[in-house]
PDB file of C-alpha atoms in Angstrom:
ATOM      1  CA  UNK A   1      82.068 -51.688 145.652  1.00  0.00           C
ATOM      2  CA  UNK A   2      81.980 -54.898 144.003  1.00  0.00           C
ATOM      3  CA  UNK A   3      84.129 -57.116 141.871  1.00  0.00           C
ATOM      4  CA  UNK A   4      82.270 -58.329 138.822  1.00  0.00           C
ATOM      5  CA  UNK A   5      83.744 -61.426 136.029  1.00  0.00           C
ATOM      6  CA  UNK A   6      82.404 -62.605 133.367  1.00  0.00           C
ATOM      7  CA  UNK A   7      83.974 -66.358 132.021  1.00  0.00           C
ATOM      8  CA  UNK A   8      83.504 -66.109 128.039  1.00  0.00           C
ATOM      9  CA  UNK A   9      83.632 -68.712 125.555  1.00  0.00           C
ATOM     10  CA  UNK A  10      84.799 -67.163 122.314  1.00  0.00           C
ATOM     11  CA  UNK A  11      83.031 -68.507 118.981  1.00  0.00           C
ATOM     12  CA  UNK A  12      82.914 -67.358 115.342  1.00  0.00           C
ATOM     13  CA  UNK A  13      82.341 -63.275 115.920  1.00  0.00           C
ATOM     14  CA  UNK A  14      80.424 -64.184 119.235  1.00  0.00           C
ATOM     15  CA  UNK A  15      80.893 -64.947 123.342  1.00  0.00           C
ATOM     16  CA  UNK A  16      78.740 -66.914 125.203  1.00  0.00           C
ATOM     17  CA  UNK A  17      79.085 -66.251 129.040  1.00  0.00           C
ATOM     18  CA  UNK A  18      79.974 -70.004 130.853  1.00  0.00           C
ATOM     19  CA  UNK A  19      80.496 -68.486 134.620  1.00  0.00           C
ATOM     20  CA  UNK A  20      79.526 -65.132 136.274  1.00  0.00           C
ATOM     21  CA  UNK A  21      80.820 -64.258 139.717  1.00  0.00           C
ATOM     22  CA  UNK A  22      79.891 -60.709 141.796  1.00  0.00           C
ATOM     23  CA  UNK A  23      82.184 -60.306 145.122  1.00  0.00           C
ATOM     24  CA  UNK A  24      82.362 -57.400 147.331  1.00  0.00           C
ATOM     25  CA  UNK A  25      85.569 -56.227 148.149  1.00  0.00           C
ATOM     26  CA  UNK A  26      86.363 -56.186 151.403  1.00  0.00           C
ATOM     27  CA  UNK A  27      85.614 -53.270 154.028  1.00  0.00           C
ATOM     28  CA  UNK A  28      89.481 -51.441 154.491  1.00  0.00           C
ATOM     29  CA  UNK A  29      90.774 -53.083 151.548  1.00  0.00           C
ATOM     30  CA  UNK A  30      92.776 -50.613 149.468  1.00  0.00           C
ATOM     31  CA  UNK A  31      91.445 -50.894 146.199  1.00  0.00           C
ATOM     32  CA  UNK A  32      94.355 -48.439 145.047  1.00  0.00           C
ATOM     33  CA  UNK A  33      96.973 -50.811 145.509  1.00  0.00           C
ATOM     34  CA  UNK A  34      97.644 -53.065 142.630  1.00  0.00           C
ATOM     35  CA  UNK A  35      98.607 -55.927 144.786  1.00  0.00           C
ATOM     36  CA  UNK A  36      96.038 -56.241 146.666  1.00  0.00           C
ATOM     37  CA  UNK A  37      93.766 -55.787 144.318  1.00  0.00           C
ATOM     38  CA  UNK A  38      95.036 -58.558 142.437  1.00  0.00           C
ATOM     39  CA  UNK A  39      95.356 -61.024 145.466  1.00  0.00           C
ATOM     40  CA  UNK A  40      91.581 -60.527 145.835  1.00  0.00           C
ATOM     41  CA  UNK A  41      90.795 -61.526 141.738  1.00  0.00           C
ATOM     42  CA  UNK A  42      93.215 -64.018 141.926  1.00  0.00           C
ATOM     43  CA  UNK A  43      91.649 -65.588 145.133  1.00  0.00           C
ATOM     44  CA  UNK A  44      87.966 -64.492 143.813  1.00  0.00           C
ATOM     45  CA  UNK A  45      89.074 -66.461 140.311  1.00  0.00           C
ATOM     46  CA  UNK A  46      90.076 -69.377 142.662  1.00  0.00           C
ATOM     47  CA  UNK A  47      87.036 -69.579 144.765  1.00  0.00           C
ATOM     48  CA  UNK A  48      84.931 -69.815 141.734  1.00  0.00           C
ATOM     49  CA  UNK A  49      87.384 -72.205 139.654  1.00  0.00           C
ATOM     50  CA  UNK A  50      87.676 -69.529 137.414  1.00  0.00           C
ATOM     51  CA  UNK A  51      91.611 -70.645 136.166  1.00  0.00           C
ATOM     52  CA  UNK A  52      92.104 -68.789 132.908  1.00  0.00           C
ATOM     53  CA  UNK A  53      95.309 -66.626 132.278  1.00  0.00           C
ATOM     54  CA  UNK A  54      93.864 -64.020 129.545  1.00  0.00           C
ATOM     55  CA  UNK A  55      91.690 -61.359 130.897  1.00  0.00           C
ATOM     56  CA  UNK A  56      89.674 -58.248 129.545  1.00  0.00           C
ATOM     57  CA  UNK A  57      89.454 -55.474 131.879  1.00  0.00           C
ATOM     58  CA  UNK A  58      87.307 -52.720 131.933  1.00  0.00           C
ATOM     59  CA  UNK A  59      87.877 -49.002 133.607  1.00  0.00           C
ATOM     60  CA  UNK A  60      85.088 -46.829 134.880  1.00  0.00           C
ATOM     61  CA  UNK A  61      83.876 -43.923 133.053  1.00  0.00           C
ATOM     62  CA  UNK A  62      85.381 -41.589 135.085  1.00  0.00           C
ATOM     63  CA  UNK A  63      89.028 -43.016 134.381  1.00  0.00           C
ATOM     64  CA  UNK A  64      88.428 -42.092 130.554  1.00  0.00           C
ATOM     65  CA  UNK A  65      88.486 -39.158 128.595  1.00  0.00           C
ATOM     66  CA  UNK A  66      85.849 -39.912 125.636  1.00  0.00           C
ATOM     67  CA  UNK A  67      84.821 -37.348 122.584  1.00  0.00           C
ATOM     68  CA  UNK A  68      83.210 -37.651 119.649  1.00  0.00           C
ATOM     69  CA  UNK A  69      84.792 -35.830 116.483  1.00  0.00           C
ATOM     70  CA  UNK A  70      83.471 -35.455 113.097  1.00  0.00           C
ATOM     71  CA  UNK A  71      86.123 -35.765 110.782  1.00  0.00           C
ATOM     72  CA  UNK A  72      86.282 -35.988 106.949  1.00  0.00           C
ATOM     73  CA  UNK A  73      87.247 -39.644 105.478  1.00  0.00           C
ATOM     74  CA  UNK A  74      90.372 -40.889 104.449  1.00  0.00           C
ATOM     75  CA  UNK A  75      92.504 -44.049 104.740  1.00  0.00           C
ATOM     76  CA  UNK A  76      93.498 -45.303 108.449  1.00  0.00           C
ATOM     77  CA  UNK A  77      96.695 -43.609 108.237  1.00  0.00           C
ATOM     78  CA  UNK A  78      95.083 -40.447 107.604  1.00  0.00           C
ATOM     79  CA  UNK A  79      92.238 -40.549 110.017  1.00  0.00           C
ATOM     80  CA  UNK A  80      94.750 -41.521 112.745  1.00  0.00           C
ATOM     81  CA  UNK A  81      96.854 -38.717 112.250  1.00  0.00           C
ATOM     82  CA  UNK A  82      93.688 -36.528 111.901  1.00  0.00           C
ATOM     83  CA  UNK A  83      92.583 -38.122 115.058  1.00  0.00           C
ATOM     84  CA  UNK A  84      95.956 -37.172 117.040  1.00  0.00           C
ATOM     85  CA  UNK A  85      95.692 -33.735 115.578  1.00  0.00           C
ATOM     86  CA  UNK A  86      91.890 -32.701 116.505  1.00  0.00           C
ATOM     87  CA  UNK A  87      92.170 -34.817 120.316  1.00  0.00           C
ATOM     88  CA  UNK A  88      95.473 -32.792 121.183  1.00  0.00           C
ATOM     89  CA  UNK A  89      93.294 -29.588 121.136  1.00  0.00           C
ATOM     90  CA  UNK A  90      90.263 -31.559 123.527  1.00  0.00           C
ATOM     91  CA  UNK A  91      92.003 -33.427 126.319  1.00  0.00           C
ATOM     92  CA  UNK A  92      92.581 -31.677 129.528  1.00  0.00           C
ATOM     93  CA  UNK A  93      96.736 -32.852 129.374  1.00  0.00           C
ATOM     94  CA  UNK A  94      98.966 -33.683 126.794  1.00  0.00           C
ATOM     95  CA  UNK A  95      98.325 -36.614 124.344  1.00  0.00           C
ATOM     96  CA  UNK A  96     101.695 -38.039 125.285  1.00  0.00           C
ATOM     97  CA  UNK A  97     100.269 -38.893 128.544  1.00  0.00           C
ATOM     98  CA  UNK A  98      97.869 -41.091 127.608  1.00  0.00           C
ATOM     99  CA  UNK A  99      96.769 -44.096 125.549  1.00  0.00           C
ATOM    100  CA  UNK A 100      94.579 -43.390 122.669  1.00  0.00           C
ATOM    101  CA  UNK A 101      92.318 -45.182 120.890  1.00  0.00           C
ATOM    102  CA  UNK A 102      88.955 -44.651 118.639  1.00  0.00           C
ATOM    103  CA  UNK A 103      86.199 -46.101 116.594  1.00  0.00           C
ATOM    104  CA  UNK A 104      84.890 -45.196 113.451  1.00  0.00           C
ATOM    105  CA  UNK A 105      80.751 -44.430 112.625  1.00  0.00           C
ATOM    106  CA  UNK A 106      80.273 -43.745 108.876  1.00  0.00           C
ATOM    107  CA  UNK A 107      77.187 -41.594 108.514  1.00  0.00           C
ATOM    108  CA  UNK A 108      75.149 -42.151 105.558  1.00  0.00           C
ATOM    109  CA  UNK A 109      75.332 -39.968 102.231  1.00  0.00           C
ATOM    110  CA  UNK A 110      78.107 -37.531 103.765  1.00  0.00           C
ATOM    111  CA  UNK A 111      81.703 -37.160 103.362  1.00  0.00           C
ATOM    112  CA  UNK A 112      82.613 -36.959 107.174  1.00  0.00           C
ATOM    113  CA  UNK A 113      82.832 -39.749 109.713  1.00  0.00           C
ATOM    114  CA  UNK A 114      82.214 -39.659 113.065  1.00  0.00           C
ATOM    115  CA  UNK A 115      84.358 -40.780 115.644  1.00  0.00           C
ATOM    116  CA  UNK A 116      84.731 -41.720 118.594  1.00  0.00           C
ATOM    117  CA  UNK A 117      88.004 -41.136 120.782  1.00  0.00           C
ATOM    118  CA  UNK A 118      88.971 -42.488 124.294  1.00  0.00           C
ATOM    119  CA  UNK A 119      91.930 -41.680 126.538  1.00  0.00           C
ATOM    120  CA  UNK A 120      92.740 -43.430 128.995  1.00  0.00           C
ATOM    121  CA  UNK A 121      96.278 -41.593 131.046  1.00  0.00           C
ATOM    122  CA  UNK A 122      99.198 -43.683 131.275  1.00  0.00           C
ATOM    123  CA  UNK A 123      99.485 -43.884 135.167  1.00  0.00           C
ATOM    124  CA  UNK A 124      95.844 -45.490 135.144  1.00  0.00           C
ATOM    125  CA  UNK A 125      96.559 -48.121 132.339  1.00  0.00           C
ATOM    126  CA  UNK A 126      99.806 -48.658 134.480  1.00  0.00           C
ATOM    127  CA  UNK A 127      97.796 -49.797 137.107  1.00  0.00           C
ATOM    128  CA  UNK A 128      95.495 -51.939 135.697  1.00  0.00           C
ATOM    129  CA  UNK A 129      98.206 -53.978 134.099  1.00  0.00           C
ATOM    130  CA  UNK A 130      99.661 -54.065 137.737  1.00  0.00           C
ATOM    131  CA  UNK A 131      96.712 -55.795 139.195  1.00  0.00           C
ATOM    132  CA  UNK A 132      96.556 -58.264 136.223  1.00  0.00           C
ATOM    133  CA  UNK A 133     100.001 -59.201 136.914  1.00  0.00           C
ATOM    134  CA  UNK A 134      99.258 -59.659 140.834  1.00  0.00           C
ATOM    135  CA  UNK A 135      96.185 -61.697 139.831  1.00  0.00           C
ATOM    136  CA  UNK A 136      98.572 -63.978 137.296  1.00  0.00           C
ATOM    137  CA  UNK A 137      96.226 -62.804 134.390  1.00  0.00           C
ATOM    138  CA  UNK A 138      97.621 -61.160 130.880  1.00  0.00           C
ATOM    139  CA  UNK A 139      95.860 -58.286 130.537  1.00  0.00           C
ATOM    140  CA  UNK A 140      94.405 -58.963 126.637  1.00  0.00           C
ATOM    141  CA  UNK A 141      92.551 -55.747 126.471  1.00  0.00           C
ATOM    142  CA  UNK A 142      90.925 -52.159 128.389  1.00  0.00           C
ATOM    143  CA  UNK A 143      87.542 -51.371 127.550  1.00  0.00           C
ATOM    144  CA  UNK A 144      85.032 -49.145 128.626  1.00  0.00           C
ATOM    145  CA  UNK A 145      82.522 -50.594 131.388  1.00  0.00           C
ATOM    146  CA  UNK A 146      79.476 -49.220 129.954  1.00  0.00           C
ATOM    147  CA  UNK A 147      79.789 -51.267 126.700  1.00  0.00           C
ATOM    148  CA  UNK A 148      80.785 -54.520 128.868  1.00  0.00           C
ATOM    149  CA  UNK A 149      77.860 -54.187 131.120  1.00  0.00           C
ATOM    150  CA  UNK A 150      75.899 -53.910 128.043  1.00  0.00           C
ATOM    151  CA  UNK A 151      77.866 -56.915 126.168  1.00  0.00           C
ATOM    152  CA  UNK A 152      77.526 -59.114 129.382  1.00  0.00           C
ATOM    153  CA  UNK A 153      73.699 -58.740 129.833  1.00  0.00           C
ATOM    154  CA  UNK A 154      73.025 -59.616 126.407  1.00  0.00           C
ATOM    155  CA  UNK A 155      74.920 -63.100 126.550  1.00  0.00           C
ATOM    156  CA  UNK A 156      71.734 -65.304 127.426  1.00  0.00           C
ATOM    157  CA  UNK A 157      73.873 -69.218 127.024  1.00  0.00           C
ATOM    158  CA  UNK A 158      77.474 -70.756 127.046  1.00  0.00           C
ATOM    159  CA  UNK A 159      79.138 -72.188 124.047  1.00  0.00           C
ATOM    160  CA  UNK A 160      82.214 -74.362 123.250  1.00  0.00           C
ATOM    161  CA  UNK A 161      85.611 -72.369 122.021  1.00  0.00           C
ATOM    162  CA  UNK A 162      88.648 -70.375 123.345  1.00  0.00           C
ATOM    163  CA  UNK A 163      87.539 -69.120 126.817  1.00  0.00           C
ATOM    164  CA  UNK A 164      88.391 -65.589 128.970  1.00  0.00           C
ATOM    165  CA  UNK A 165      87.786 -63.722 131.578  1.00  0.00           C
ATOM    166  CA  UNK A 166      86.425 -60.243 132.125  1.00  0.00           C
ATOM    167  CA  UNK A 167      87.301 -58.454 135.128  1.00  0.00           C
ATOM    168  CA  UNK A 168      84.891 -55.204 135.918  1.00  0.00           C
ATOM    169  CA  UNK A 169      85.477 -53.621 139.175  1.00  0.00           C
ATOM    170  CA  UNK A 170      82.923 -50.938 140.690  1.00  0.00           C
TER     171      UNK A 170
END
């Protein structure tokens, strides 16, 4: 297991990575427990002169429920509620347990959308904002670490503008 960051400078519609850092976590550390998980990013983050207070992290796969529905379009309102609607019949627990978001693909010529819907349960997004707080960090934003893997790699230089961090642990 490994801790990965990613220091961002954030310009018009773009980031350009300024600092990445890989550490291994420790052999017995307990990776469950929010504080001592985020004693090891804040002292990772200090080792590195990382000292930024807005963070980005991102959950593993297996900590999200993701599906992909084709609805019919509508305003955001609508779709939302559709969205509540169709997910409450696909997750494996109740909606009210979680934290759901989506994203929109139009497809071309047709009148339905696809979309795509994660859920992420509310003891897991509990923790995560527990080890932000034990790191000192304000947790900005959960993604999906597929997509920041992918994001990450494709930053190839660093820029000027607002900077953050993004925390990926695995």
């Amino acid at each position: 297991r490994s801790l990965r960051i990613v220091q961002a400078s954030m310009g018009r519609g773009s980031a350009k990575v300024t600092a990445a850092v890989e550490a291994v976590v420790p052999s017995g550390m307990d990776v469950r427990d929010p504080q001592a998980m985020g004693d090891f990013i804040r002292r990772t983050l200090g080792e590195h002169r990382i000292r930024l207070r807005k963070a980005i992290v991102d959950v593993p796969r297996q900590d999200v429920v993701f599906n992909r529905l084709s609805l019919p379009g509508g305003s955001t309102d609508e779709l939302a509620a559709m969205v509540h609607i169709q997910i409450a019949k696909e997750l494996p627990f109740s909606k009210e347990q979680a934290v759901i978001d989506f994203a929109v693909v139009p497809r071309e010529g047709s009148g339905t959308l696809d979309v795509w819907v994660a859920a992420i349960r509310n003891p897991v997004l509990a923790y995560y904002k527990q080890v932000a707080e034990a790191a000192g960090l304000s947790l900005e934003r959960v993604g999906l670490r597929p997509y920041a893997n992918v994001r990450a790699l494709s930053a190839l230089e660093a820029g000027p503008g607002r900077q953050g961090a993004h925390v990926g642990v695995g």
